[in-house]
């Protein structure tokens, strides 16, 4: 009887060895390339930060070490300027309010546009990108008169959250849009509707849980924007963390304070984003 | 997979009536005053080329789109303006539609949860439905851990779990490979008969429609060309479009005279006897064409040269060049073994009633 080779049978060793060897070589080369790129970019970002940290620990004499600049931040109480902890608190509150308002505005609107009024999608994308194209100083000129009025009623720096929502929109929109593109929103919503789900149920129980990663990304981007924002807060005469750190560095004679405050701001942002990212991953793990 | 014993208490099957349904997308007429009645417990397959309105019909019935005109009644109740969420219909989609963040069990129980059925009953019913489709062991898996065929079976279980009045199937097999398709097709039919639910099945696959349905509706340009049992649609097509769309047809020039058509010297009876005399194109099924190997055959209207023999399993399809046209013949493979490309053959045509179309009318799929 003639030999019949079925699909899936083991090929001859000589023929198989070569592609496997070639594959392994290619994989090794690719890995090496990855490590080189990672190292170059790592150094590019890490070296300035390490230099900043080193300068913040510079003693009175060149080449000596001292923690004086760091102590000065903790003990600093400028005249008429709220202490550092208060500005951290305000910035955290701003991050929370901005993130919540941005997500509450964008998530349902984007799902609704995707499902029911797709012809509006382009317009919405264009509008959401506008804050990127308008320089901060122009925004401040435009918003100045509005904030003059707002400041009649409240001097709280939390009022900055309105403008931060606008600033965060391009980043949050992109992150959420990527999440929506990754799932078949129309089919999932139609399936849920045919099973008896209201539009609210469709959004809350079907679409949003499948966009969790995108929502987390939007949250991270919004938080990092709020944590690092300086220009608008400074020009509108509000004190957030960035403005506070800037004030500290301007009002102390020790040059090391400039570096210690900048490093502190960076570490604070890193820590917060790390916590958010870790929390998101843990939830996903359980999901 | 073993069929589960039927312990489910199915609801009484209902009649579905679509009356004068129309739907336009701008200037495009997707559905043109469609009338269709599904008898209680019946499975009707809507068949037709892309854009013929079959999916639009199903979406209007599901409430996923609104009709411009017409009425839909289910079990005597007018549901034309009832929202999709309140129509009480189970639907299986062409695309995989399981909720990715839920397990198989949670997916099947989703509709029951919305109906506020308690957790114990929900779980019992979900497992019962998964048992029906043979997937109870996969209950705690996520959709991405299932094959395409398994996902569609879960979607079917999910649609049936809510005990809907009507089951809607929107090309549920089109994303699957041929073998799984055939298996799942039989599975759907078995379950539909077990549950006894009125079902509308939309497909562009004629084999699927003919195999599964009690009646097949062939659609064209938003209208029903024919609605009849599968055997009738195939053997007595109402129009030339149906004849050409359902199964292959040879288009051979002929002359109509006195209720008969003469094709290459052979006179055949007509399905419709009131066709006016004159030139026409006869539509002849490949299985009505017989071939005999004849190396010494002289040139004539019924002699030709074999171009290709395609093995299809139990049957083979033979393409014959008659000089001025080509003819397809479908023969038992045992009869086709003697035929080879380049060989001379003589044709016979069985005297089945045939349909004719006007000589100028283009074939299905050709530009007008």
XYZ file of C-alpha atoms in Angstrom:
655
model
C 0.000 0.000 0.000
C 1.296 3.392 -0.860
C 2.371 5.565 2.058
C -0.050 8.357 2.771
C 1.141 11.432 4.630
C -1.585 13.006 6.657
C -1.791 16.677 7.409
C 0.035 17.448 10.624
C 2.533 14.621 10.369
C 6.070 15.371 11.571
C 8.197 16.560 8.663
C 11.631 15.091 7.916
C 14.229 16.229 10.509
C 16.621 17.842 8.005
C 13.899 19.970 6.490
C 12.562 20.976 9.877
C 15.880 21.796 11.533
C 16.818 24.583 9.155
C 13.699 26.759 9.492
C 13.711 26.270 13.252
C 17.400 27.328 13.402
C 16.719 30.313 11.157
C 13.744 31.240 13.283
C 15.826 31.079 16.485
C 18.584 33.232 14.940
C 16.069 35.798 13.814
C 14.472 35.846 17.240
C 17.878 36.317 18.915
C 18.732 39.205 16.584
C 15.342 40.804 17.213
C 15.781 40.486 20.970
C 19.268 42.033 20.811
C 17.865 44.912 18.762
C 15.109 45.402 21.332
C 17.603 45.573 24.206
C 19.805 48.089 22.356
C 16.841 50.359 21.575
C 15.521 50.014 25.114
C 18.928 50.868 26.610
C 19.463 53.928 24.367
C 16.026 55.343 25.103
C 16.324 54.431 28.789
C 19.578 56.366 29.068
C 18.113 59.273 27.089
C 15.332 59.670 29.638
C 17.135 58.507 32.742
C 20.405 60.495 32.544
C 18.825 63.988 32.838
C 16.722 62.744 35.758
C 19.746 61.267 37.519
C 21.655 64.514 36.894
C 18.745 66.468 38.366
C 18.721 64.227 41.427
C 22.493 64.596 41.811
C 22.255 68.412 41.619
C 19.468 68.390 44.214
C 21.846 66.568 46.583
C 24.843 68.878 45.939
C 26.440 70.203 49.159
C 27.801 73.685 49.831
C 31.157 72.660 48.382
C 31.263 71.316 44.816
C 31.373 67.515 44.769
C 29.972 67.056 48.299
C 26.596 65.551 49.167
C 23.812 67.174 51.206
C 20.069 66.789 51.788
C 19.607 70.496 52.646
C 17.658 71.298 49.450
C 15.145 68.529 50.205
C 14.771 69.668 53.821
C 14.036 73.176 52.580
C 11.055 71.995 50.507
C 9.484 70.271 53.484
C 9.975 73.223 55.802
C 9.221 75.977 53.310
C 6.394 78.399 54.226
C 6.326 81.330 51.784
C 4.395 84.482 52.528
C 0.844 84.306 51.215
C 1.651 81.045 49.453
C -0.091 77.857 50.637
C 2.236 75.159 51.898
C 3.378 72.305 49.698
C 0.997 69.752 51.167
C -1.976 71.988 50.452
C -0.949 72.333 46.802
C -0.506 68.561 46.534
C -4.016 68.149 47.928
C -5.447 70.640 45.432
C -3.645 69.029 42.519
C -4.939 65.605 43.531
C -8.473 66.973 43.768
C -8.050 68.629 40.378
C -6.864 65.322 38.894
C -9.876 63.475 40.305
C -12.451 66.100 39.257
C -10.930 66.523 35.780
C -10.748 62.769 35.195
C -14.308 62.141 36.355
C -15.789 65.050 34.372
C -13.792 64.100 31.254
C -14.846 60.451 31.391
C -18.476 61.197 32.273
C -18.651 63.592 29.339
C -16.698 61.629 26.781
C -17.522 57.925 27.329
C -21.319 58.050 26.862
C -21.057 60.712 24.152
C -18.551 58.705 22.137
C -20.545 55.482 22.471
C -23.724 57.296 21.467
C -22.061 58.917 18.464
C -20.627 55.526 17.409
C -23.997 53.802 17.704
C -26.572 56.339 16.680
C -25.106 59.422 14.975
C -22.016 58.232 13.154
C -22.110 61.195 10.802
C -21.097 63.336 13.802
C -17.928 61.316 14.495
C -15.640 63.419 12.276
C -16.900 66.684 13.752
C -16.437 65.338 17.254
C -12.902 64.194 16.497
C -12.059 67.610 15.041
C -13.476 69.450 18.069
C -11.679 67.198 20.512
C -8.360 67.864 18.776
C -8.740 71.659 18.819
C -7.175 72.171 22.295
C -3.977 70.611 20.948
C -3.708 73.142 18.153
C -4.487 76.244 20.244
C -1.466 77.453 22.262
C -1.955 77.699 26.027
C -1.389 81.472 26.015
C -4.197 81.950 23.474
C -6.465 79.782 25.596
C -5.627 81.894 28.643
C -6.416 85.129 26.789
C -9.759 83.662 25.766
C -10.501 82.202 29.155
C -9.191 85.227 31.090
C -12.450 87.142 31.057
C -14.440 84.045 32.009
C -12.126 83.317 34.929
C -12.272 86.977 36.026
C -15.998 86.459 36.427
C -15.560 83.055 38.111
C -13.078 84.550 40.574
C -15.794 86.931 41.773
C -17.556 83.866 43.193
C -14.756 81.457 44.004
C -11.011 81.768 44.277
C -10.561 78.017 44.621
C -7.921 76.507 42.353
C -10.405 73.677 41.753
C -12.036 75.991 39.211
C -9.098 75.082 36.974
C -10.762 71.710 36.391
C -13.044 73.275 33.720
C -10.142 74.304 31.559
C -8.265 71.080 32.319
C -11.207 69.059 30.974
C -10.767 70.899 27.674
C -6.999 70.381 27.705
C -7.334 66.651 28.460
C -9.910 66.079 25.746
C -7.563 65.297 22.812
C -5.663 62.680 24.811
C -8.698 61.108 26.460
C -10.579 61.092 23.141
C -7.748 59.244 21.386
C -7.436 56.645 24.158
C -11.201 56.017 24.269
C -11.478 55.950 20.495
C -8.813 53.216 20.332
C -10.823 51.242 22.896
C -14.047 51.606 20.916
C -12.296 50.567 17.703
C -11.064 47.393 19.384
C -14.590 46.026 19.935
C -17.577 45.517 17.644
C -19.737 48.096 19.414
C -22.665 47.803 17.005
C -23.020 44.017 17.205
C -22.516 43.896 20.982
C -25.105 46.602 21.568
C -27.602 45.022 19.166
C -27.119 41.658 20.893
C -27.727 43.255 24.283
C -30.749 45.176 22.970
C -32.290 42.029 21.498
C -31.887 40.347 24.901
C -33.918 43.109 26.501
C -31.283 45.643 27.540
C -32.072 49.365 27.641
C -29.552 51.809 26.151
C -28.305 52.549 29.673
C -27.771 48.811 30.314
C -26.025 48.414 26.975
C -23.544 51.158 27.853
C -22.981 50.279 31.490
C -22.968 46.487 31.393
C -21.757 45.681 27.908
C -19.712 48.453 26.283
C -17.962 50.099 29.257
C -16.617 46.822 30.768
C -15.032 46.033 27.416
C -13.424 49.484 27.281
C -11.836 49.216 30.724
C -8.273 49.358 29.430
C -9.078 52.365 27.226
C -10.806 54.139 30.126
C -7.777 53.483 32.342
C -5.483 54.870 29.643
C -7.640 57.986 29.335
C -7.550 58.326 33.122
C -3.750 58.040 33.231
C -3.304 60.597 30.460
C -5.729 63.032 32.111
C -4.042 62.654 35.509
C -0.549 63.121 34.086
C -1.717 66.246 32.255
C -3.190 67.728 35.428
C -0.136 66.818 37.520
C 2.253 68.504 35.117
C 0.209 71.541 34.064
C 1.902 74.837 34.882
C 1.269 77.506 32.229
C -2.469 78.020 32.563
C -2.496 77.791 36.360
C 0.361 80.288 36.566
C -1.133 82.736 34.055
C -4.588 82.574 35.643
C -2.936 83.163 39.052
C -3.863 79.836 40.633
C -1.580 77.692 42.773
C -1.309 74.057 41.893
C 1.621 71.752 42.606
C 3.705 72.918 39.629
C 3.192 76.589 40.491
C 3.961 75.909 44.145
C 7.197 74.089 43.327
C 8.151 76.941 41.006
C 7.486 79.456 43.817
C 9.641 77.486 46.237
C 12.529 77.348 43.820
C 12.222 81.089 43.051
C 12.020 82.178 46.678
C 14.993 80.324 48.112
C 18.621 81.299 47.651
C 19.745 77.648 47.406
C 19.989 76.640 43.693
C 19.682 72.978 44.717
C 16.063 73.634 45.704
C 15.141 74.144 42.047
C 16.360 70.625 41.315
C 14.929 69.048 44.439
C 11.470 70.520 43.744
C 11.549 69.393 40.107
C 12.624 65.881 41.144
C 9.919 65.833 43.812
C 7.258 66.790 41.255
C 8.456 64.101 38.874
C 8.547 61.415 41.558
C 5.092 62.395 42.736
C 3.646 62.068 39.237
C 5.439 58.760 38.656
C 4.185 57.343 41.918
C 0.590 58.355 41.274
C 0.544 56.989 37.731
C 2.173 53.776 38.930
C -0.539 53.326 41.556
C -3.298 53.959 39.005
C -1.738 51.612 36.481
C -1.218 48.887 39.102
C -4.799 49.237 40.343
C -6.076 48.866 36.774
C -3.973 45.778 36.166
C -5.150 44.136 39.382
C -8.789 44.714 38.441
C -8.135 43.251 34.995
C -6.503 40.240 36.576
C -9.631 39.550 38.583
C -11.996 40.254 35.681
C -22.008 15.709 21.065
C -25.137 14.101 22.456
C -28.563 15.607 22.121
C -29.969 16.585 25.490
C -33.364 15.227 26.469
C -36.014 17.860 26.048
C -37.007 18.908 29.533
C -37.491 22.534 28.592
C -40.929 23.997 28.700
C -41.199 25.808 25.397
C -43.728 28.591 24.892
C -46.487 28.090 22.381
C -45.238 28.962 18.888
C -46.671 32.138 17.391
C -47.513 33.387 13.931
C -45.468 36.291 12.540
C -46.921 38.584 9.875
C -45.050 41.228 7.924
C -47.468 43.360 5.929
C -46.486 45.931 3.323
C -43.051 46.524 4.848
C -40.930 49.127 3.092
C -37.532 50.560 3.905
C -35.516 53.139 1.971
C -31.910 54.240 2.491
C -31.907 57.580 0.701
C -32.787 56.786 -2.906
C -32.074 53.053 -2.469
C -35.120 50.843 -1.942
C -34.033 48.073 0.443
C -37.506 46.642 0.971
C -40.473 47.189 -1.294
C -43.889 46.475 0.266
C -42.923 43.026 1.503
C -45.627 40.637 2.691
C -44.495 37.532 4.548
C -46.223 35.240 7.026
C -44.401 32.719 9.183
C -46.665 29.970 10.498
C -46.278 28.991 14.185
C -43.149 26.877 14.619
C -42.106 27.293 11.008
C -38.548 27.971 9.838
C -38.388 30.250 6.813
C -35.041 30.906 5.144
C -34.676 34.139 3.222
C -32.254 33.712 0.360
C -30.942 36.175 -2.149
C -27.936 38.083 -3.451
C -26.302 40.948 -1.512
C -28.568 43.986 -1.226
C -31.784 42.060 -1.933
C -33.313 43.112 1.404
C -33.137 39.851 3.380
C -31.099 41.261 6.274
C -33.202 44.430 6.281
C -36.316 42.254 6.705
C -34.769 40.503 9.692
C -33.565 43.761 11.271
C -37.018 45.315 10.899
C -38.543 42.274 12.571
C -35.932 42.480 15.371
C -36.685 46.179 15.879
C -33.097 47.184 15.148
C -34.386 49.418 12.352
C -37.672 51.185 11.714
C -39.882 50.487 8.723
C -40.959 53.409 6.522
C -44.346 51.786 5.977
C -46.086 48.554 6.903
C -46.941 46.540 9.981
C -45.417 43.689 11.948
C -47.596 41.472 14.107
C -46.380 38.641 16.335
C -48.994 36.342 17.798
C -51.663 38.879 16.800
C -49.955 41.782 18.635
C -48.799 44.771 16.568
C -45.125 45.361 17.440
C -44.261 47.773 14.608
C -43.376 50.565 17.022
C -42.130 48.444 19.949
C -38.427 48.882 20.766
C -35.962 46.031 20.123
C -35.493 45.521 23.868
C -39.193 44.771 24.346
C -39.871 42.618 21.280
C -39.089 39.316 22.960
C -36.980 37.931 20.132
C -33.810 35.898 20.288
C -31.203 36.772 17.712
C -27.970 35.200 16.511
C -25.712 37.479 14.506
C -23.330 36.911 11.630
C -20.427 38.417 13.599
C -19.417 36.841 16.890
C -21.545 38.703 19.385
C -20.746 37.137 22.754
C -19.841 39.668 25.425
C -16.062 39.250 25.763
C -15.899 40.184 29.465
C -18.422 37.526 30.525
C -18.037 33.764 30.787
C -20.142 31.488 28.605
C -22.530 30.917 31.523
C -22.842 34.670 32.206
C -23.463 35.327 28.519
C -26.305 32.816 28.380
C -27.772 34.113 31.635
C -27.511 37.792 30.604
C -31.029 38.087 29.184
C -32.486 36.359 32.245
C -30.581 38.719 34.539
C -32.182 41.662 32.735
C -35.535 39.994 33.351
C -34.674 39.849 37.064
C -34.786 36.041 37.245
C -33.152 34.924 40.513
C -29.557 33.665 40.432
C -30.343 29.976 41.050
C -32.965 29.794 38.291
C -30.705 31.787 35.968
C -27.871 29.354 36.473
C -30.128 26.330 36.028
C -31.602 27.683 32.819
C -28.174 28.708 31.447
C -26.794 25.206 32.032
C -29.914 23.691 30.495
C -29.446 25.780 27.349
C -25.720 25.007 27.220
C -26.614 21.346 27.522
C -28.976 21.768 24.574
C -26.131 23.033 22.389
C -23.653 20.543 23.881
C -21.416 23.064 25.622
C -22.189 22.709 29.325
C -18.571 21.709 30.049
C -17.375 25.044 28.633
C -19.668 27.066 30.925
C -16.860 28.829 32.782
C -14.738 29.674 29.772
C -14.494 33.077 28.153
C -15.543 33.620 24.512
C -11.944 34.030 23.339
C -11.239 30.511 24.575
C -13.868 29.026 22.216
C -13.779 28.227 18.503
C -16.015 30.115 16.061
C -18.533 27.267 15.898
C -18.692 27.018 19.695
C -19.200 30.777 19.987
C -22.151 30.639 17.593
C -23.644 27.742 19.549
C -23.356 29.753 22.767
C -24.986 32.691 20.956
C -27.839 30.351 20.008
C -28.145 29.161 23.635
C -28.157 32.785 24.799
C -30.896 33.684 22.299
C -33.048 30.724 23.368
C -32.482 31.160 27.128
C -34.972 34.021 27.319
C -37.670 31.800 25.754
C -38.289 34.251 22.924
C -41.410 34.220 20.773
C -39.360 34.310 17.585
C -35.810 33.234 16.743
C -33.883 35.357 14.235
C -30.739 34.002 12.614
C -28.704 36.495 10.588
C -26.248 34.424 8.533
C -24.978 32.718 11.711
C -22.847 30.208 9.797
C -21.124 32.452 7.285
C -17.943 32.941 9.333
C -17.408 29.208 9.855
C -15.529 26.636 7.798
C -17.465 24.189 5.603
C -17.444 21.197 7.958
C -18.470 23.138 11.082
C -21.076 24.938 8.998
C -22.794 21.731 7.972
C -22.682 20.354 11.538
C -24.041 23.524 13.107
C -26.709 23.852 10.413
C -28.088 20.432 11.353
C -27.748 21.352 15.020
C -29.771 24.541 14.560
C -32.515 22.643 12.763
C -32.624 19.953 15.470
C -32.889 22.544 18.234
C -35.468 24.588 16.332
C -37.652 21.519 15.926
C -37.155 20.514 19.581
C -38.089 23.939 20.890
C -40.726 24.440 18.192
C -39.997 28.124 17.814
C -40.999 30.272 14.822
C -37.715 31.110 13.087
C -36.495 33.452 10.362
C -33.127 32.452 8.929
C -31.264 34.771 6.582
C -28.547 33.407 4.322
C -26.954 33.927 0.933
C -26.006 30.236 0.765
C -28.593 28.337 -1.277
C -27.472 24.916 -0.034
C -27.911 26.083 3.559
C -31.372 27.525 2.863
C -32.594 24.442 0.993
C -31.260 22.096 3.688
C -32.652 23.802 6.767
C -35.939 25.506 5.914
C -39.582 24.497 5.882
C -40.033 27.185 3.230
C -37.484 29.228 1.303
C -38.119 32.836 0.304
C -35.981 33.990 -2.617
C -35.607 37.776 -2.608
C -34.585 40.258 -5.253
C -34.568 44.075 -5.110
C -36.546 44.198 -1.867
C -39.283 41.845 -3.053
C -40.059 38.163 -2.637
C -39.690 36.374 -5.972
C -40.893 33.050 -4.615
C -41.841 31.579 -1.249
C -42.205 27.814 -1.333
C -40.854 24.567 0.132
C -37.216 23.884 -0.864
C -38.037 21.116 -3.334
C -40.523 23.342 -5.142
C -38.135 26.294 -5.275
C -35.531 24.047 -6.847
C -37.666 21.957 -9.175
C -40.406 24.456 -10.050
C -38.837 27.919 -9.796
C -41.423 30.652 -10.208
C -39.181 32.985 -12.191
C -36.046 32.776 -14.280
C -34.212 34.690 -11.518
C -35.080 31.975 -8.988
C -34.111 29.266 -11.470
C -30.715 30.815 -11.987
C -30.068 31.853 -8.385
C -31.031 28.537 -6.823
C -28.709 25.960 -8.323
C -26.790 26.212 -11.566
C -28.628 26.630 -14.845
C -27.542 26.305 -18.448
C -28.805 29.115 -20.682
C -29.521 27.660 -24.102
C -31.122 29.520 -27.007
C -34.435 28.087 -28.153
C -37.655 28.748 -29.985
C -40.981 28.853 -28.120
C -44.001 27.593 -29.973
C -47.356 26.429 -28.656
C -46.347 26.090 -25.003
C -43.147 24.184 -25.779
C -39.576 25.214 -26.407
C -37.237 23.629 -28.930
C -33.598 23.651 -27.869
C -30.977 22.316 -30.260
C -33.556 20.061 -31.894
C -35.075 18.762 -28.649
C -38.587 19.854 -27.695
C -39.171 20.435 -23.985
C -42.380 21.322 -22.083
C -42.585 24.758 -20.441
C -43.309 25.432 -16.733
C -45.446 28.432 -17.758
C -47.519 27.557 -20.790
C -48.595 31.112 -21.608
C -45.186 32.247 -22.893
C -45.558 34.036 -26.247
C -44.074 32.355 -29.284
C -40.645 33.488 -30.434
C -36.974 33.309 -29.550
C -36.112 32.754 -25.881
C -33.452 31.356 -23.581
C -34.242 28.032 -21.911
C -32.907 27.456 -18.401
C -31.842 23.833 -18.030
C -30.447 22.272 -14.871
C -27.047 20.519 -15.200
C -28.535 17.314 -13.793
C -31.063 17.261 -16.675
C -28.170 16.993 -19.140
C -26.876 13.505 -19.949
C -23.563 12.713 -21.679
C -22.415 9.713 -23.645
C -18.823 9.237 -24.710
C -18.751 8.996 -28.498
C -15.321 9.235 -30.135
C -16.799 8.934 -33.616
C -19.500 11.575 -33.111
C -19.931 13.846 -36.082
C -20.499 17.578 -35.595
C -24.077 18.400 -34.757
C -26.174 20.504 -32.366
C -25.860 17.894 -29.632
C -22.236 16.863 -29.949
C -19.324 18.577 -28.261
C -15.906 18.337 -26.666
C -15.291 17.870 -22.944
C -13.340 20.834 -21.540
C -13.137 19.903 -17.880
C -14.327 17.247 -15.429
C -14.659 18.485 -11.852
C -14.864 15.840 -9.132
C -17.420 16.823 -6.451
C -17.583 13.569 -4.491
C -20.660 11.481 -5.330
C -21.206 13.566 -8.474
C -18.938 15.166 -11.039
C -19.505 18.332 -13.056
C -18.543 18.184 -16.723
C -18.114 21.247 -18.930
C -18.785 20.609 -22.616
C -18.008 22.952 -25.503
C -20.739 22.783 -28.165
C -18.935 25.183 -30.499
C -21.257 28.191 -30.104
C -21.877 27.762 -26.360
C -20.853 25.768 -23.313
C -23.018 23.405 -21.267
C -22.631 22.073 -17.739
C -23.702 18.519 -16.938
C -23.846 16.988 -13.486
C -23.449 13.196 -13.513
C -22.899 10.453 -10.960
C -19.115 10.141 -10.607
C -19.319 6.490 -11.704
C -20.731 7.676 -15.085
C -18.183 10.450 -15.437
C -15.077 8.266 -15.057
C -15.065 7.458 -18.794
C -15.021 11.151 -19.711
C -11.748 12.996 -20.130
C -10.873 16.489 -21.271
C -10.681 16.625 -25.088
C -13.020 13.637 -25.538
C -16.029 13.842 -27.866
C -19.491 13.408 -26.332
C -23.137 13.373 -27.330
C -25.689 15.246 -25.206
C -29.179 14.248 -24.137
C -31.605 16.549 -22.315
C -34.251 15.134 -19.959
C -37.773 16.250 -20.828
C -38.421 18.122 -17.557
C -40.568 21.271 -17.717
C -38.228 24.234 -18.162
C -38.429 27.981 -17.640
C -37.527 30.448 -20.319
C -36.363 34.031 -20.091
C -36.414 36.708 -22.741
C -33.426 36.427 -25.081
C -32.223 39.903 -24.038
C -32.450 39.298 -20.252
C -29.005 39.031 -18.589
C -28.045 36.051 -16.449
C -27.989 36.420 -12.630
C -24.757 38.167 -11.645
C -24.231 39.672 -15.120
C -24.450 43.397 -15.754
C -27.709 44.409 -17.390
